[in-house]
XYZ file of C-alpha atoms in Angstrom:
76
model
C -15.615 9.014 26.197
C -16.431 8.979 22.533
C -19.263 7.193 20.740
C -17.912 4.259 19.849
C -18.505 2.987 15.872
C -18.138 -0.451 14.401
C -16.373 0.135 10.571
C -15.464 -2.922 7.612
C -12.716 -2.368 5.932
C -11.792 -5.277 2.765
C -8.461 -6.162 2.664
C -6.325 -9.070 1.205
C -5.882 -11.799 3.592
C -2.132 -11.838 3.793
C -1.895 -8.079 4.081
C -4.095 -8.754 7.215
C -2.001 -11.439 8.189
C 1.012 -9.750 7.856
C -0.262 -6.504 9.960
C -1.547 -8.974 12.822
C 1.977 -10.713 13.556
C 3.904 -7.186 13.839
C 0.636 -6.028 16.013
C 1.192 -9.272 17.757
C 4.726 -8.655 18.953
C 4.072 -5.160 19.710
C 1.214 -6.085 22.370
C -0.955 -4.388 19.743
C -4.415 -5.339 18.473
C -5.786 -4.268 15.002
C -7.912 -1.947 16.335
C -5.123 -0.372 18.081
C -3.341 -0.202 15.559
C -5.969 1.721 13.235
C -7.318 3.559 16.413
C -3.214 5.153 16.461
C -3.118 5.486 12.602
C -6.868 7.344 12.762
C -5.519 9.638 15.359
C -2.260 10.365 13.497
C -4.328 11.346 10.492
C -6.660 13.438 12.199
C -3.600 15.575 14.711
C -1.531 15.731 12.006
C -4.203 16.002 8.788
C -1.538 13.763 6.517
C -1.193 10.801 5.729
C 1.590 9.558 7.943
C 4.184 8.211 5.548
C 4.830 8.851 1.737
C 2.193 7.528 -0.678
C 4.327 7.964 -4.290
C 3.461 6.278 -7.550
C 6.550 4.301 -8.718
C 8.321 5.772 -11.844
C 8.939 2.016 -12.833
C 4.936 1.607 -13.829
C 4.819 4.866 -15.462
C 2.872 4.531 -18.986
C 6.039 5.302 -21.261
C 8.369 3.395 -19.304
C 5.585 0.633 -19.832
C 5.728 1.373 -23.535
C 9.143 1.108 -23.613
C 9.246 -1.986 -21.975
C 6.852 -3.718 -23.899
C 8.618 -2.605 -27.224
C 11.903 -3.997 -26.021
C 10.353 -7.212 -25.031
C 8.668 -7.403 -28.495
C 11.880 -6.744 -30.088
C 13.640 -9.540 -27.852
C 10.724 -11.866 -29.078
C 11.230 -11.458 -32.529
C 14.816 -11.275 -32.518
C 15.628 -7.901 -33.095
């Protein structure tokens, strides 16, 4: 077997939370969990799902929305 290492990852507590109850009903402990993410990563040398930015926080839709909100604030 592998050397085993200890790793600290910082997350927010109810993303924790969150991951723990589905790990929970799956029989599933975090480090499970991480161990079968890790190994997905490292077969498959992706990460295992889509990471996209979302077009809704893109800086000239921002803009725009800002603008319109200024114009609803003074009336316009």
């Amino acid at each position: 077997m592998s050397e085993m290492v200890d790793i600290n990852i910082i997350m927010d507590s109810s993303v924790i939370k969150a991951m723990e109850d589905v790990c929970e009903q799956l029989g599933l402990s975090l480090t499970d969990a991480f161990t079968i993410y890790a190994r997905k990563v490292g077969r498959e040398k992706r990460i295992p799902f889509e990471v996209s930015i979302d077009p809704f926080y893109d800086e000239a839709n921002i803009r725009y929305l800002e603008k319109k909100y200024d114009d609803y604030k003074n009336g316009r």
